[in-house]
Short mmCIF file of C-alpha atoms and ligand atoms in Angstrom, two decimals:
data_model
loop_
_atom_site.label_atom_id
_atom_site.label_comp_id
_atom_site.label_asym_id
_atom_site.label_seq_id
_atom_site.Cartn_x
_atom_site.Cartn_y
_atom_site.Cartn_z
CA UNK U 1 -25.31 0.48 20.97
CA UNK U 2 -22.77 1.09 23.69
CA UNK U 3 -19.83 3.35 23.35
CA UNK U 4 -16.27 3.10 25.03
CA UNK U 5 -13.22 5.48 25.64
CA UNK U 6 -10.02 4.53 24.20
CA UNK U 7 -7.05 6.32 25.63
CA UNK U 8 -4.35 6.06 23.70
CA UNK U 9 -0.39 6.12 25.17
CA UNK U 10 1.91 7.74 24.53
CA UNK U 11 0.33 10.70 22.43
CA UNK U 12 -2.74 11.01 25.05
CA UNK U 13 -5.32 10.76 22.39
CA UNK U 14 -9.00 9.94 23.71
CA UNK U 15 -11.37 8.43 20.89
CA UNK U 16 -14.79 7.07 20.94
CA UNK U 17 -14.91 3.32 20.08
CA UNK U 18 -18.74 1.81 18.96
CA UNK U 19 -19.70 -1.59 20.45
CA UNK U 20 -18.12 -4.19 17.63
CA UNK U 21 -15.67 -1.49 16.22
CA UNK U 22 -12.25 -2.57 16.03
CA UNK U 23 -9.44 -0.41 17.94
CA UNK U 24 -7.73 -0.18 14.36
CA UNK U 25 -10.70 1.03 12.74
CA UNK U 26 -11.73 3.50 15.51
CA UNK U 27 -7.89 5.00 15.47
CA UNK U 28 -7.89 5.10 11.84
CA UNK U 29 -11.39 6.82 11.52
CA UNK U 30 -10.10 9.60 14.09
CA UNK U 31 -6.92 10.26 11.90
CA UNK U 32 -4.62 8.31 14.37
CA UNK U 33 -2.38 6.20 12.45
CA UNK U 34 -1.52 2.68 13.96
CA UNK U 35 1.00 0.63 12.12
CA UNK U 36 -0.83 -2.35 10.73
CA UNK U 37 -0.85 -4.75 7.59
CA UNK U 38 -3.30 -7.84 6.76
CA UNK U 39 -6.27 -6.38 8.71
CA UNK U 40 -7.50 -9.54 9.59
CA UNK U 41 -5.46 -10.65 12.79
CA UNK U 42 -3.05 -12.62 10.79
CA UNK U 43 0.15 -11.11 10.49
CA UNK U 44 0.73 -9.46 13.99
CA UNK U 45 1.89 -5.68 12.48
CA UNK U 46 -0.91 -4.07 14.88
CA UNK U 47 0.22 -5.50 17.94
CA UNK U 48 -0.76 -3.48 20.72
CA UNK U 49 -0.11 -3.43 24.66
CA UNK U 50 -3.38 -3.03 26.51
CA UNK U 51 -2.53 -1.03 29.75
CA UNK U 52 -5.89 -1.11 31.59
CA UNK U 53 -9.44 -2.54 30.59
CA UNK U 54 -11.41 -5.18 28.99
CA UNK U 55 -10.88 -6.10 25.25
CA UNK U 56 -12.12 -9.03 23.24
CA UNK U 57 -9.42 -10.42 21.03
CA UNK U 58 -11.91 -11.35 17.93
CA UNK U 59 -10.53 -13.28 15.26
CA UNK U 60 -6.61 -12.93 16.10
CA UNK U 61 -5.00 -16.07 14.85
CA UNK U 62 -3.00 -18.09 17.56
CA UNK U 63 0.12 -17.71 15.34
CA UNK U 64 -0.06 -13.65 15.25
CA UNK U 65 -0.95 -13.55 18.82
CA UNK U 66 0.53 -16.14 20.98
CA UNK U 67 -0.90 -17.43 24.14
CA UNK U 68 1.85 -16.08 26.35
CA UNK U 69 1.34 -12.51 24.41
CA UNK U 70 -2.43 -12.91 25.31
CA UNK U 71 -1.57 -13.26 28.89
CA UNK U 72 0.97 -10.38 28.65
CA UNK U 73 -1.81 -8.17 28.04
CA UNK U 74 -1.03 -7.71 24.53
CA UNK U 75 -3.51 -7.77 21.70
CA UNK U 76 -4.14 -7.05 17.96
CA UNK U 77 -5.69 -3.78 17.11
CA UNK U 78 -7.27 -5.00 13.75
CA UNK U 79 -9.33 -7.56 15.66
CA UNK U 80 -9.71 -6.32 19.14
CA UNK U 81 -13.03 -4.72 20.34
CA UNK U 82 -13.66 -3.04 23.71
CA UNK U 83 -15.58 -4.55 26.61
CA UNK U 84 -14.77 -1.44 28.86
CA UNK U 85 -13.13 2.04 28.82
CA UNK U 86 -9.50 0.78 27.69
CA UNK U 87 -6.11 2.20 27.73
CA UNK U 88 -3.56 1.17 25.06
CA UNK U 89 0.26 1.80 24.42
CA UNK U 90 0.49 2.14 20.85
CA UNK U 91 3.73 2.53 18.71
CA UNK U 92 2.57 5.93 17.01
CA UNK U 93 4.98 7.19 14.73
CA UNK U 94 5.81 11.04 14.63
CA UNK U 95 6.39 11.45 11.11
CA UNK U 96 6.54 14.83 9.53
CA UNK U 97 5.59 13.97 6.08
CA UNK U 98 2.31 12.07 7.03
CA UNK U 99 -0.74 14.56 7.31
CA UNK U 100 -3.38 13.38 9.74
CA UNK U 101 -6.35 12.26 7.67
CA UNK U 102 -9.28 10.64 9.02
CA UNK U 103 -10.53 7.26 7.30
CA UNK U 104 -14.09 8.00 5.85
CA UNK U 105 -16.54 5.63 3.85
CA UNK U 106 -17.28 6.75 0.36
CA UNK U 107 -20.03 5.53 -2.16
CA UNK U 108 -18.92 6.17 -5.97
CA UNK U 109 -19.96 4.90 -9.61
CA UNK U 110 -17.56 3.30 -12.05
CA UNK U 111 -17.26 5.48 -14.81
CA UNK U 112 -13.93 3.71 -16.43
CA UNK U 113 -13.17 0.13 -16.95
CA UNK U 114 -10.30 -0.66 -19.05
CA UNK U 115 -8.10 -4.07 -19.80
CA UNK U 116 -4.57 -2.65 -19.22
CA UNK U 117 -3.11 -6.00 -20.05
CA UNK U 118 -4.57 -9.78 -19.83
CA UNK U 119 -4.53 -9.68 -16.34
CA UNK U 120 -4.78 -6.32 -15.38
CA UNK U 121 -7.78 -3.98 -15.18
CA UNK U 122 -7.83 -0.06 -14.79
CA UNK U 123 -11.10 1.10 -12.93
CA UNK U 124 -12.04 4.65 -12.28
CA UNK U 125 -14.68 5.36 -9.81
CA UNK U 126 -16.42 8.89 -9.49
CA UNK U 127 -17.07 9.70 -6.25
CA UNK U 128 -20.13 10.86 -4.72
CA UNK U 129 -20.45 14.02 -2.72
CA UNK U 130 -17.31 15.34 -0.85
CA UNK U 131 -13.78 14.43 -2.66
CA UNK U 132 -11.50 12.12 -0.94
CA UNK U 133 -8.53 13.99 0.79
CA UNK U 134 -5.39 11.42 0.35
CA UNK U 135 -1.48 11.59 0.16
CA UNK U 136 -0.10 10.14 -2.88
CA UNK U 137 0.87 6.54 -2.31
CA UNK U 138 -2.03 5.55 -0.13
CA UNK U 139 -4.60 3.00 -0.82
CA UNK U 140 -8.14 2.04 -0.39
CA UNK U 141 -10.43 -0.91 1.00
CA UNK U 142 -13.06 -1.74 -1.61
CA UNK U 143 -15.97 -3.72 -0.98
CA UNK U 144 -17.56 -6.07 -3.29
CA UNK U 145 -20.96 -7.68 -3.23
CA UNK U 146 -20.42 -11.23 -2.19
CA UNK U 147 -17.20 -10.83 -0.88
CA UNK U 148 -16.66 -11.22 2.55
CA UNK U 149 -14.01 -8.57 3.62
CA UNK U 150 -12.84 -5.70 2.01
CA UNK U 151 -9.56 -5.68 -0.49
CA UNK U 152 -6.77 -3.13 -0.45
CA UNK U 153 -6.05 -1.48 -3.54
CA UNK U 154 -3.69 1.55 -4.19
CA UNK U 155 -4.86 4.80 -5.70
CA UNK U 156 -3.07 5.43 -8.82
CA UNK U 157 -4.37 8.91 -9.49
CA UNK U 158 -2.49 12.17 -8.11
CA UNK U 159 -4.37 13.59 -4.94
CA UNK U 160 -5.08 16.75 -6.95
CA UNK U 161 -8.17 15.04 -8.51
CA UNK U 162 -9.96 13.95 -5.16
CA UNK U 163 -13.43 13.59 -7.30
CA UNK U 164 -12.05 10.31 -8.57
CA UNK U 165 -10.02 7.39 -7.58
CA UNK U 166 -8.12 5.20 -10.03
CA UNK U 167 -7.32 1.79 -9.41
CA UNK U 168 -5.01 -0.91 -11.33
CA UNK U 169 -5.86 -4.35 -10.28
CA UNK U 170 -4.35 -7.76 -11.20
CA UNK U 171 -6.44 -10.79 -11.04
CA UNK U 172 -5.25 -13.11 -8.61
CA UNK U 173 -5.48 -16.86 -9.80
CA UNK U 174 -8.09 -18.12 -7.57
CA UNK U 175 -9.16 -14.62 -5.96
CA UNK U 176 -12.40 -13.94 -5.14
CA UNK U 177 -12.31 -10.17 -5.06
CA UNK U 178 -10.03 -9.61 -7.83
CA UNK U 179 -12.19 -12.38 -9.67
CA UNK U 180 -15.19 -10.05 -9.32
CA UNK U 181 -13.55 -6.84 -10.45
CA UNK U 182 -12.33 -8.79 -13.61
CA UNK U 183 -15.58 -10.80 -14.47
CA UNK U 184 -18.60 -8.85 -13.09
CA UNK U 185 -17.46 -4.95 -12.16
CA UNK U 186 -19.38 -3.12 -14.74
CA UNK U 187 -19.50 0.54 -15.94
CA UNK U 188 -22.47 2.15 -13.88
CA UNK U 189 -21.78 0.06 -11.27
CA UNK U 190 -22.38 1.63 -7.55
CA UNK U 191 -19.54 0.83 -5.14
CA UNK U 192 -18.37 1.19 -1.44
CA UNK U 193 -14.74 1.87 -0.30
CA UNK U 194 -13.23 3.23 2.89
CA UNK U 195 -9.80 5.30 2.80
CA UNK U 196 -7.34 6.65 2.49
CA UNK U 197 -5.09 4.28 4.38
CA UNK U 198 -1.45 3.57 4.55
CA UNK U 199 1.85 5.18 5.23
CA UNK U 200 3.48 4.73 1.87
CA UNK U 201 4.14 8.33 1.02
CA UNK U 202 6.75 10.66 -0.25
CA UNK U 203 9.33 11.88 2.41
CA UNK U 204 9.41 15.26 0.53
CA UNK U 205 11.19 17.21 3.69
CA UNK U 206 14.14 14.76 3.08
CA UNK U 207 14.56 16.21 -0.40
CA UNK U 208 17.19 14.28 -2.81
CA UNK U 209 16.97 11.71 -5.80
CA UNK U 210 14.00 9.53 -5.65
CA UNK U 211 14.14 5.66 -6.85
CA UNK U 212 10.75 4.05 -7.36
CA UNK U 213 10.86 0.39 -7.75
CA UNK U 214 7.59 -1.08 -8.67
CA UNK U 215 6.72 -4.89 -9.58
CA UNK U 216 3.30 -5.57 -11.89
CA UNK U 217 0.28 -3.45 -10.35
CA UNK U 218 2.68 -2.05 -7.65
CA UNK U 219 3.25 0.69 -10.24
CA UNK U 220 -0.24 2.18 -9.13
CA UNK U 221 1.03 4.21 -5.93
CA UNK U 222 4.44 5.26 -7.94
CA UNK U 223 2.30 6.54 -10.78
CA UNK U 224 0.55 8.71 -8.15
CA UNK U 225 3.42 9.99 -6.23
CA UNK U 226 5.27 10.75 -9.30
CA UNK U 227 2.25 12.59 -10.93
CA UNK U 228 2.14 14.36 -7.53
CA UNK U 229 5.89 15.44 -7.45
CA UNK U 230 5.86 16.83 -10.97
CA UNK U 231 2.75 18.73 -10.54
CA UNK U 232 4.62 20.52 -7.79
CA UNK U 233 7.71 20.72 -9.85
CA UNK U 234 9.83 18.66 -7.81
CA UNK U 235 13.38 19.55 -9.33
CA UNK U 236 15.38 16.57 -7.99
CA UNK U 237 16.04 13.49 -10.31
CA UNK U 238 13.08 10.90 -10.23
CA UNK U 239 13.60 7.18 -11.44
CA UNK U 240 10.95 4.59 -11.93
CA UNK U 241 11.90 1.18 -12.86
CA UNK U 242 8.71 -0.91 -13.32
CA UNK U 243 9.28 -4.62 -13.59
CA UNK U 244 6.75 -6.91 -15.43
CA UNK U 245 7.41 -10.61 -16.81
CA UNK U 246 6.76 -9.74 -20.46
CA UNK U 247 5.93 -7.37 -23.19
CA UNK U 248 2.43 -8.23 -22.87
CA UNK U 249 2.26 -7.62 -19.13
CA UNK U 250 3.94 -4.01 -19.71
CA UNK U 251 1.23 -1.18 -19.51
CA UNK U 252 1.37 2.63 -18.96
CA UNK U 253 4.55 3.07 -21.02
CA UNK U 254 3.03 5.60 -23.26
CA UNK U 255 2.26 7.92 -20.03
CA UNK U 256 5.27 7.32 -18.53
CA UNK U 257 7.68 7.90 -21.52
CA UNK U 258 5.58 11.12 -22.34
CA UNK U 259 6.35 12.34 -18.86
CA UNK U 260 9.93 11.58 -19.11
CA UNK U 261 9.88 13.72 -22.51
CA UNK U 262 8.16 16.58 -20.69
CA UNK U 263 10.35 16.46 -17.64
CA UNK U 264 14.06 16.45 -17.98
CA UNK U 265 14.62 15.15 -14.25
CA UNK U 266 12.19 11.81 -14.61
CA UNK U 267 13.49 8.60 -16.02
CA UNK U 268 11.52 5.88 -16.86
CA UNK U 269 12.85 2.26 -17.20
CA UNK U 270 10.58 -0.74 -17.96
CA UNK U 271 12.47 -3.92 -16.83
CA UNK U 272 10.92 -7.33 -18.24
CA UNK U 273 12.01 -10.88 -16.27
CA UNK U 274 10.63 -13.47 -18.45
CA UNK U 275 10.65 -11.65 -22.30
CA UNK U 276 11.72 -14.63 -24.61
CA UNK U 277 15.23 -14.07 -25.86
CA UNK U 278 15.28 -12.70 -29.62
CA UNK U 279 11.92 -10.83 -29.22
CA UNK U 280 11.36 -7.63 -30.35
CA UNK U 281 12.30 -5.99 -26.86
CA UNK U 282 15.38 -3.73 -26.85
CA UNK U 283 14.63 -2.30 -23.05
CA UNK U 284 16.03 -3.59 -19.90
CA UNK U 285 16.07 -7.57 -18.81
CA UNK U 286 16.02 -9.10 -15.76
CA UNK U 287 14.48 -8.67 -12.32
CA UNK U 288 13.68 -4.94 -11.02
CA UNK U 289 16.68 -5.16 -8.19
CA UNK U 290 19.10 -6.09 -10.96
CA UNK U 291 18.25 -3.72 -13.33
CA UNK U 292 18.42 -1.14 -10.41
CA UNK U 293 21.94 -2.20 -9.67
CA UNK U 294 22.82 -1.89 -13.33
CA UNK U 295 21.53 1.50 -13.57
CA UNK U 296 23.21 2.71 -10.49
CA UNK U 297 26.38 0.66 -10.70
CA UNK U 298 25.30 -1.00 -7.56
CA UNK U 299 25.66 2.45 -5.30
CA UNK U 300 22.17 3.69 -3.89
CA UNK U 301 23.93 6.21 -1.25
CA UNK U 302 22.00 9.48 -1.16
CA UNK U 303 18.49 8.32 -3.04
CA UNK U 304 15.27 7.61 -0.96
CA UNK U 305 13.54 4.77 -2.30
CA UNK U 306 10.02 3.68 -2.47
CA UNK U 307 9.10 -0.25 -3.24
CA UNK U 308 5.87 -1.29 -3.99
CA UNK U 309 4.25 -4.77 -5.09
CA UNK U 310 4.42 -8.45 -4.46
CA UNK U 311 6.65 -9.14 -1.14
CA UNK U 312 9.27 -11.27 -2.76
CA UNK U 313 10.22 -8.44 -5.17
CA UNK U 314 10.17 -6.13 -2.14
CA UNK U 315 12.67 -8.43 -0.23
CA UNK U 316 14.85 -8.77 -2.95
CA UNK U 317 14.89 -5.02 -3.69
CA UNK U 318 15.68 -3.90 0.01
CA UNK U 319 18.72 -6.38 -0.11
CA UNK U 320 20.19 -4.87 -3.33
CA UNK U 321 19.72 -1.51 -1.92
CA UNK U 322 21.27 -2.19 1.44
CA UNK U 323 24.24 -4.10 -0.48
CA UNK U 324 24.31 -0.77 -2.22
CA UNK U 325 24.99 1.53 0.94
CA UNK U 326 21.37 2.55 1.55
CA UNK U 327 20.41 2.60 4.96
CA UNK U 328 16.87 1.12 6.05
CA UNK U 329 15.80 4.53 7.27
CA UNK U 330 15.71 5.65 3.32
CA UNK U 331 13.76 2.79 2.20
CA UNK U 332 9.87 2.68 2.42
CA UNK U 333 7.78 -0.11 1.18
CA UNK U 334 4.36 -0.91 0.42
CA UNK U 335 3.89 -4.91 0.13
CA UNK U 336 0.86 -6.11 -1.77
CA UNK U 337 0.02 -8.84 0.65
CA UNK U 338 -3.03 -11.24 -0.26
CA UNK U 339 -4.67 -13.46 2.20
CA UNK U 340 -2.22 -16.34 1.06
CA UNK U 341 0.89 -14.02 2.14
CA UNK U 342 -0.69 -13.44 5.42
CA UNK U 343 -1.26 -16.96 5.83
CA UNK U 344 2.25 -18.11 4.80
CA UNK U 345 4.65 -15.55 6.22
CA UNK U 346 3.42 -13.13 8.80
CA UNK U 347 6.10 -10.44 8.23
CA UNK U 348 9.61 -10.13 7.63
CA UNK U 349 11.90 -10.34 10.75
CA UNK U 350 14.54 -8.43 9.48
CA UNK U 351 12.78 -5.28 8.29
CA UNK U 352 9.76 -3.92 9.87
CA UNK U 353 8.96 -1.05 8.03
CA UNK U 354 5.67 -1.37 6.27
C1 LIG M 1 -1.44 -2.11 1.05
C2 LIG M 1 -2.24 -3.01 -0.24
C3 LIG M 1 -2.34 -2.22 -1.50
C4 LIG M 1 -2.59 -2.99 -2.65
N1 LIG M 1 -2.62 -2.62 -3.56
C5 LIG M 1 -3.19 -3.11 -4.94
C6 LIG M 1 -3.16 -3.07 -6.19
O1 LIG M 1 -3.07 -1.58 -6.23
N2 LIG M 1 -3.28 -3.86 -7.34
C7 LIG M 1 -3.61 -4.68 -7.04
O2 LIG M 1 -3.60 -5.38 -8.18
N3 LIG M 1 -3.15 -5.37 -5.87
C8 LIG M 1 -2.87 -4.68 -4.96
N4 LIG M 1 -3.25 -5.31 -3.52
C9 LIG M 1 -3.13 -6.81 -3.58
C10 LIG M 1 -4.82 -7.08 -3.29
O3 LIG M 1 -5.13 -6.28 -2.31
C11 LIG M 1 -4.69 -8.63 -3.60
O4 LIG M 1 -4.30 -9.03 -4.68
C12 LIG M 1 -6.00 -8.83 -3.10
O5 LIG M 1 -6.67 -8.58 -1.98
C13 LIG M 1 -6.78 -10.23 -3.46
O6 LIG M 1 -7.80 -10.37 -3.39
P1 LIG M 1 -8.60 -11.61 -3.80
O7 LIG M 1 -10.13 -11.72 -3.19
O8 LIG M 1 -8.75 -11.70 -5.29
O9 LIG M 1 -7.91 -12.75 -3.18
P2 LIG M 1 -8.25 -13.72 -1.80
O10 LIG M 1 -9.34 -14.61 -2.34
O11 LIG M 1 -8.29 -13.19 -0.65
O12 LIG M 1 -7.01 -14.61 -2.34
C14 LIG M 1 -5.81 -14.65 -2.76
C15 LIG M 1 -4.94 -15.77 -2.81
O13 LIG M 1 -4.65 -16.48 -1.40
C16 LIG M 1 -5.29 -17.73 -1.88
N5 LIG M 1 -5.96 -17.84 -0.09
C17 LIG M 1 -6.94 -17.12 0.29
N6 LIG M 1 -7.21 -17.37 1.60
C18 LIG M 1 -5.87 -18.37 2.20
C19 LIG M 1 -5.47 -18.57 3.43
N7 LIG M 1 -6.24 -18.49 4.48
N8 LIG M 1 -4.44 -19.66 3.26
C20 LIG M 1 -3.54 -19.63 2.10
N9 LIG M 1 -4.21 -19.39 0.71
C21 LIG M 1 -5.06 -18.54 0.62
C22 LIG M 1 -6.40 -17.87 -2.50
O14 LIG M 1 -6.70 -18.75 -3.10
C23 LIG M 1 -5.56 -16.40 -3.54
O15 LIG M 1 -4.67 -17.34 -4.47
C24 LIG M 1 -2.47 -4.38 -2.67
C25 LIG M 1 -2.31 -5.12 -1.46
C26 LIG M 1 -2.00 -4.44 -0.39
C27 LIG M 1 -2.01 -5.05 1.16
#
């Protein structure tokens, strides 16, 4: 197998890339973070300029990488492979809160399987060998038998327990991978995944009050982040608004309420968007962003916000937060893209942070 050298400007990193390995995979496994999202050549987030050398664009879609961009020397790091030694210019962020952790492959055993709701499964995996080192908020890419590409799921447990990963997985209608998890995955099954991935992490260096807005299983990352913060005795106010449709879709309530009882700085607000009027529910009603606006009187300045969940929920929350005087640089997001989202809507033109 041939190996080529990849030089990355402006950082000056030099890494080895195996035949058939994508630029993105090689960078992440070397601990060099390149911005990316779909991982399959569909969204264009990982667009990179090739300064020197020959590449194969792979399965980059013609929408995410247009003909004129190919002619101008751009490629998608998630699909491009090297045909010679190559130099790229990449958008490598210098983020003081992000640790440089190389992506690795893991094997583990399913030691917990729980129906958290009618369409959300809790999965606990015990890792073989060395534990996973990750930052709260990151995700893994899980392989499943008979499912072509891996699927991304956020780690729901705190990094203090690197011997396990806990996942909260919603069954997507028509979804192959989440269909497998819900119908076929068994206790004791051996599973493979890679990670940790992503840059959704608490910017602890900023300090100050934190606002977590989560939709559905989008509460998985905030759970890890909040557990981590409270384990470290973060003293500033922390608010979690968890939006789901009805009481039947709500999970994790007992543990978050217990956490709020034990930590005066933690506030937990479940919010139901489609609960039938007149039901037994006495808590907040409405979409996450509307409930947050009510709680904060529409003014969010001074907070740092972390949004996690389906793309439409994230867009609505960003609009509400920015109307409420929170700057874009203080809003961090993890969009739970599916293949459908990537095919339909490449990425928000107004808000590039992922
Ligand atoms: C960073 C990240 C973290 C995530 N974390 C979580 C998490 O913690 N918990 C969680 O529940 N989810 C999470 N997700 C979402 C999760 O990855 C998806 O729900 C999952 O990949 C769906 O896989 P699937 O195989 O079931 O669906 P797929 O089979 O991939 O299909 C998804 C949907 O798209 C349709 N579809 C497929 N291909 C196309 C196409 N080309 N054009 C149009 N429609 C198409 C399918 O019919 C289906 O409705 C996360 C996503 C990301 C990006």
